[in-house]
Coordinates of C-alpha atoms and ligand atoms in Angstrom, one line a residue:
M17 CA 0.0 0.0 0.0
S18 CA 1.5 3.4 -1.0
T19 CA 1.7 6.3 1.4
S20 CA -1.2 8.1 -0.4
E21 CA -3.4 5.0 -0.1
V22 CA -2.8 5.0 3.7
S23 CA -4.4 8.4 4.0
K24 CA -7.3 7.6 1.8
P25 CA -10.6 7.1 3.7
E26 CA -12.1 3.6 3.4
V27 CA -15.6 3.2 2.1
L28 CA -18.0 0.3 1.9
T29 CA -20.5 0.0 -0.9
A30 CA -24.0 -1.1 0.2
T31 CA -25.1 -2.7 -3.1
K32 CA -23.9 -2.8 -6.7
L33 CA -23.6 0.9 -7.5
S34 CA -23.6 3.0 -10.7
P35 CA -20.3 2.8 -12.6
L36 CA -20.2 6.6 -12.5
Y37 CA -20.3 6.6 -8.7
M38 CA -17.8 3.7 -8.5
E39 CA -15.4 5.5 -10.7
L40 CA -15.3 8.5 -8.4
L41 CA -15.1 6.3 -5.3
N42 CA -12.3 4.2 -6.7
A43 CA -10.2 7.2 -7.7
N44 CA -10.5 8.8 -4.3
F45 CA -11.0 6.2 -1.6
I46 CA -10.2 2.7 -0.7
V47 CA -13.4 0.9 -1.7
H48 CA -14.6 -2.3 -0.1
D49 CA -17.1 -3.4 -2.6
R50 CA -20.1 -5.1 -1.0
L51 CA -17.9 -6.9 1.5
H52 CA -20.8 -7.5 3.9
Q53 CA -22.5 -9.5 1.2
T54 CA -19.5 -11.4 -0.2
D55 CA -17.0 -11.9 2.7
P56 CA -18.2 -11.2 6.3
T57 CA -14.8 -12.2 7.7
A58 CA -13.0 -9.6 5.5
L59 CA -15.7 -7.1 6.6
A60 CA -14.9 -7.8 10.2
A61 CA -11.2 -7.2 9.6
A62 CA -11.8 -3.9 7.6
A63 CA -14.7 -2.6 9.8
P64 CA -12.5 -0.6 12.2
R65 CA -11.3 1.5 9.2
I66 CA -14.5 1.9 7.3
R67 CA -15.6 5.5 7.6
A68 CA -18.3 5.8 5.0
I69 CA -21.1 3.8 3.3
A70 CA -21.8 4.6 -0.4
A71 CA -25.3 3.5 -1.3
G72 CA -27.9 3.8 -4.1
G73 CA -31.5 4.8 -4.0
E74 CA -32.6 1.2 -3.8
S75 CA -29.9 0.0 -1.3
T76 CA -30.6 -1.4 2.1
V77 CA -28.4 -0.1 4.9
S78 CA -29.7 -1.8 8.0
A79 CA -29.2 -1.0 11.6
E80 CA -27.3 -4.3 11.8
L81 CA -24.8 -3.2 9.1
I82 CA -24.4 0.2 10.8
A83 CA -23.7 -1.6 14.1
K84 CA -20.9 -3.6 12.5
L85 CA -19.0 -0.5 11.5
P86 CA -17.7 1.2 14.7
A87 CA -15.7 3.9 12.7
L88 CA -18.7 4.8 10.4
E89 CA -19.0 8.6 9.9
I90 CA -21.3 9.1 6.9
I91 CA -23.8 7.4 4.6
S92 CA -24.0 8.9 1.1
V93 CA -26.9 7.7 -1.1
M94 CA -26.8 8.2 -4.9
G95 CA -30.5 8.6 -5.2
V96 CA -33.2 10.9 -3.9
G97 CA -35.0 8.0 -2.1
Y98 CA -33.3 6.6 1.0
D99 CA -36.1 4.5 2.4
G100 CA -33.7 1.5 2.5
V101 CA -31.5 3.3 5.0
D102 CA -32.2 3.0 8.7
V103 CA -31.9 6.7 9.4
P104 CA -32.9 6.5 13.1
A105 CA -30.0 3.9 13.6
A106 CA -27.6 6.3 11.8
K107 CA -28.8 9.3 13.7
A108 CA -28.5 7.5 17.0
R109 CA -24.7 7.3 16.2
K110 CA -24.7 10.9 14.9
I111 CA -23.9 9.6 11.4
P112 CA -25.4 11.9 8.8
V113 CA -27.1 10.5 5.7
T114 CA -27.0 12.4 2.4
H115 CA -28.9 11.9 -0.8
T116 CA -29.2 13.5 -4.3
P117 CA -32.4 15.6 -4.6
D118 CA -33.2 18.1 -7.3
V119 CA -30.8 16.9 -10.0
L120 CA -33.2 14.1 -11.1
N121 CA -36.5 16.1 -10.9
D122 CA -36.7 16.7 -14.6
D123 CA -35.9 13.1 -15.7
V124 CA -38.4 11.5 -13.3
A125 CA -41.1 14.0 -14.2
D126 CA -40.4 13.5 -17.9
L127 CA -40.8 9.7 -17.4
A128 CA -44.1 10.2 -15.6
L129 CA -45.5 12.1 -18.5
A130 CA -44.0 9.6 -20.9
L131 CA -45.8 6.8 -19.1
M132 CA -49.1 8.7 -19.1
L133 CA -48.9 9.3 -22.8
S134 CA -47.7 5.7 -23.5
V135 CA -50.6 4.1 -21.7
A136 CA -53.3 6.5 -22.8
R137 CA -52.2 6.6 -26.4
A138 CA -51.0 2.9 -26.5
I139 CA -47.6 3.9 -27.8
P140 CA -45.8 0.5 -27.3
Q141 CA -48.8 -1.3 -28.9
S142 CA -48.8 1.2 -31.8
D143 CA -45.1 0.4 -32.4
Q144 CA -45.8 -3.3 -32.4
F145 CA -48.8 -2.7 -34.7
I146 CA -46.5 -1.4 -37.4
R147 CA -43.7 -3.9 -36.8
Q148 CA -46.1 -6.8 -37.0
G149 CA -47.6 -5.6 -40.3
Q150 CA -51.0 -5.0 -38.9
W151 CA -51.3 -1.5 -40.4
L152 CA -51.5 -3.0 -43.8
Q153 CA -54.9 -4.5 -42.7
G154 CA -56.3 -1.3 -41.3
G155 CA -55.7 1.5 -38.7
M156 CA -55.1 1.3 -34.9
P157 CA -58.1 1.4 -32.6
L158 CA -58.8 4.9 -31.2
Q159 CA -57.2 5.7 -27.9
R160 CA -57.7 8.1 -25.0
K161 CA -57.0 11.9 -25.0
M162 CA -54.6 13.0 -22.3
S163 CA -54.5 16.8 -22.7
G164 CA -57.2 18.5 -20.6
S165 CA -57.9 15.5 -18.5
R166 CA -57.6 15.6 -14.7
L167 CA -54.1 15.1 -13.1
G168 CA -53.9 13.9 -9.5
I169 CA -50.5 13.9 -7.9
V170 CA -49.7 11.8 -4.8
G171 CA -46.8 13.7 -3.2
M172 CA -46.1 17.3 -3.9
G173 CA -42.4 17.5 -3.3
R174 CA -39.8 18.7 -5.8
I175 CA -40.6 15.9 -8.4
G176 CA -44.3 16.3 -7.8
Q177 CA -44.0 20.0 -8.6
A178 CA -42.0 19.2 -11.8
I179 CA -44.8 16.8 -12.9
A180 CA -47.5 19.4 -12.1
S181 CA -45.7 22.1 -14.3
R182 CA -45.6 19.6 -17.2
G183 CA -49.3 18.8 -16.6
L184 CA -50.1 22.5 -16.9
A185 CA -48.5 22.5 -20.3
F186 CA -51.0 19.8 -21.3
G187 CA -53.9 21.9 -20.0
M188 CA -54.6 19.5 -17.2
P189 CA -56.4 20.7 -14.1
I190 CA -54.2 19.6 -11.2
A191 CA -55.0 18.4 -7.7
Y192 CA -52.7 16.7 -5.2
T193 CA -52.5 15.1 -1.8
A194 CA -49.5 15.2 0.5
R195 CA -48.7 15.1 4.2
N196 CA -49.2 18.9 4.4
P197 CA -51.0 21.2 2.0
R198 CA -48.8 23.7 0.2
P199 CA -50.9 26.9 0.0
A200 CA -48.2 28.7 -2.0
L201 CA -48.8 26.4 -5.0
P202 CA -51.7 27.0 -7.4
Y203 CA -53.0 23.4 -7.2
R204 CA -56.0 22.0 -5.3
Y205 CA -55.2 20.1 -2.2
L206 CA -57.3 17.0 -1.2
P207 CA -56.6 15.5 2.2
S208 CA -57.0 11.9 1.2
V209 CA -55.6 9.8 -1.6
T210 CA -59.0 8.1 -2.1
A211 CA -60.7 11.5 -2.5
L212 CA -57.9 12.5 -5.0
A213 CA -58.3 9.3 -7.0
A214 CA -62.0 9.9 -7.3
E215 CA -61.3 13.2 -9.0
S216 CA -58.5 12.1 -11.2
D217 CA -58.1 10.6 -14.7
F218 CA -54.4 10.1 -14.2
L219 CA -53.2 9.4 -10.6
V220 CA -49.4 9.9 -10.5
V221 CA -47.6 8.5 -7.5
I222 CA -44.4 10.3 -6.5
T223 CA -44.3 10.0 -2.7
P224 CA -41.3 8.7 -0.7
G225 CA -41.3 4.9 0.1
G226 CA -41.0 3.4 3.5
A227 CA -43.4 2.2 6.2
A228 CA -45.5 5.4 6.2
T229 CA -46.6 5.0 2.6
R230 CA -46.6 1.2 2.2
H231 CA -49.5 0.0 0.1
M232 CA -51.0 3.5 0.2
I233 CA -52.4 2.8 -3.3
N234 CA -54.7 -0.1 -2.4
A235 CA -57.9 -1.6 -3.7
E236 CA -60.1 1.2 -2.3
V237 CA -58.0 3.9 -4.0
L238 CA -58.1 2.0 -7.3
K239 CA -61.8 1.6 -7.1
A240 CA -62.1 5.4 -6.5
L241 CA -60.0 6.0 -9.6
G242 CA -62.5 4.1 -11.6
P243 CA -62.7 2.4 -15.0
R244 CA -61.5 5.5 -16.9
G245 CA -58.6 6.2 -14.6
Y246 CA -54.9 5.4 -15.0
V247 CA -52.4 5.0 -12.3
I248 CA -48.7 5.9 -12.8
N249 CA -46.0 4.9 -10.3
V250 CA -42.6 6.5 -10.5
A251 CA -42.1 6.4 -6.7
R252 CA -41.4 3.1 -5.0
G253 CA -42.9 -0.3 -5.6
S254 CA -43.8 -0.5 -1.9
V255 CA -46.3 2.4 -2.2
M256 CA -48.5 0.2 -4.5
D257 CA -50.4 -2.9 -3.3
Q258 CA -49.3 -4.8 -6.4
D259 CA -51.8 -7.7 -6.0
A260 CA -54.6 -5.2 -5.7
L261 CA -53.4 -3.4 -8.8
M262 CA -53.2 -6.6 -10.8
E263 CA -56.7 -7.5 -9.8
A264 CA -58.0 -4.0 -10.6
L265 CA -56.4 -4.2 -14.0
E266 CA -57.7 -7.6 -14.8
K267 CA -61.3 -6.7 -13.8
G268 CA -61.4 -3.3 -15.5
V269 CA -61.7 -1.5 -12.2
I270 CA -59.2 1.0 -13.6
A271 CA -58.3 1.7 -17.3
G272 CA -54.6 1.0 -17.1
A273 CA -51.2 1.6 -15.4
G274 CA -47.8 3.0 -16.2
L275 CA -45.2 1.5 -13.9
D276 CA -41.5 2.2 -13.4
V277 CA -41.2 0.6 -10.0
F278 CA -42.3 -2.8 -8.7
A279 CA -42.8 -4.7 -5.4
K280 CA -39.8 -7.0 -5.7
E281 CA -37.4 -5.6 -8.3
P282 CA -36.1 -6.8 -10.7
E283 CA -38.8 -9.5 -10.6
V284 CA -42.1 -8.6 -12.3
P285 CA -44.9 -11.1 -11.9
Q286 CA -46.1 -12.9 -15.1
R287 CA -49.6 -11.9 -14.1
L288 CA -48.6 -8.3 -14.6
L289 CA -46.8 -9.1 -17.9
N290 CA -49.9 -10.7 -19.2
L291 CA -52.0 -7.5 -19.0
P292 CA -52.4 -5.5 -22.1
N293 CA -53.3 -2.3 -20.4
V294 CA -50.0 -1.6 -18.7
V295 CA -46.8 0.0 -19.8
L296 CA -43.7 -1.1 -17.9
T297 CA -40.2 0.5 -17.5
P298 CA -37.4 -1.0 -15.5
H299 CA -36.9 1.6 -12.8
V300 CA -35.4 4.2 -15.2
G301 CA -36.8 7.4 -13.7
S302 CA -33.3 9.0 -13.4
A303 CA -31.5 6.8 -15.9
T304 CA -30.1 9.3 -18.4
H305 CA -26.3 10.0 -18.9
E306 CA -26.8 13.6 -17.8
T307 CA -28.7 12.9 -14.6
R308 CA -26.9 9.9 -13.4
R309 CA -23.6 11.8 -13.9
A310 CA -25.0 14.7 -11.8
M311 CA -26.2 12.3 -9.1
A312 CA -22.9 10.5 -8.9
N313 CA -21.1 13.8 -8.6
L314 CA -23.4 15.0 -5.9
A315 CA -23.2 11.8 -3.9
F316 CA -19.4 11.9 -4.2
D317 CA -19.2 15.7 -3.4
N318 CA -21.1 15.0 -0.1
L319 CA -18.4 12.4 0.9
K320 CA -15.7 14.9 -0.2
A321 CA -17.3 17.7 1.9
H322 CA -17.5 15.4 4.9
F323 CA -13.8 14.3 4.7
A324 CA -12.8 18.0 4.1
G325 CA -14.7 19.0 7.2
V326 CA -17.0 21.4 5.4
P327 CA -20.8 21.4 5.6
L328 CA -22.6 18.6 3.7
I329 CA -24.3 19.7 0.5
T330 CA -27.5 17.7 0.6
P331 CA -28.1 15.9 3.9
V332 CA -31.5 14.2 4.1
P333 CA -34.2 16.3 6.0
E334 CA -33.9 14.2 9.2
C335 CA -30.2 15.0 9.4
R336 CA -30.3 18.8 8.7
Ligands
LIG430 C1 -32.1 5.2 -8.9 C2 -33.9 6.1 -7.4 O1 -32.6 4.0 -9.3 O2 -33.2 8.3 -6.8 C3 -33.8 7.3 -6.5 O3 -34.4 7.3 -5.4 O4 -34.6 5.2 -7.1 C4 -33.2 6.2 -8.7 O5 -33.0 7.4 -9.1 C5 -31.0 5.0 -8.0 O6 -30.9 5.8 -6.9 C6 -29.6 5.0 -8.7 O7 -28.6 4.8 -7.8

């Protein structure tokens, strides 16, 4: 080990991370890649020197893992969501958690609108229609108009607001539900997700994951959305009762769904794949070169700030 390596902080990666984040970590730190999963004995040996955990938005960082790392000083998540991190356990040790808000707002909002249009206008089916030569036999069946229809947003944080502003450009009346109303915003607040669903044509879910929102979109909400309603999930799979959703789609309780997130990724049940009225994407809300680069930089810059002893750039709200 060279002299410069000796002074480099040691970092554990929580799960397989983006190559863009890994590149920065490898260039600046001594990285123990998923040692807790691959080699617990080696982890025990390195643990007294591990000062940081680098994680992704879907990573799990349990209280048990935190407890195994006596020198842990910071957890930096490359992702806006950090529902997999046991924040209370980190806070109990005064270990800050950081995430990457804002830089992905546009991409996730763009994908929400793309899923809305895809499911309402049957874009994947239209593509298949041409490729399979069906156009030669006649035109595509008519589809559903999106512009001007009612947009309901579950969660009015930064991404929710980016979705709302896009909805305005489509002439959509906008309502939302959230933990707290935001009177400064020009959108109608409804106190319950069921009430919001009843008044929406497109119900877009962009609320944090975790215990507080688990199965928030359940059979009752889907029933309220009704047979002309579409549900779009760009949040976390845990927010949706996936069994209730499949049943609602099969029975025509709702018109369709656009899903970027699933209960047990990367597994998607065959029952969901069999449905014609869903459009599926593999958790790609923030997956553009530009945004993933910005996320990796921000996740790394938080670690850099910590080790330089300067204020963290984007600690999670609980750690501010
Ligand atoms: C990514 C995400 O999948 O930001 C989040 O919370 O779920 C996604 O943007 C992930 O974080 C990439 O590491």
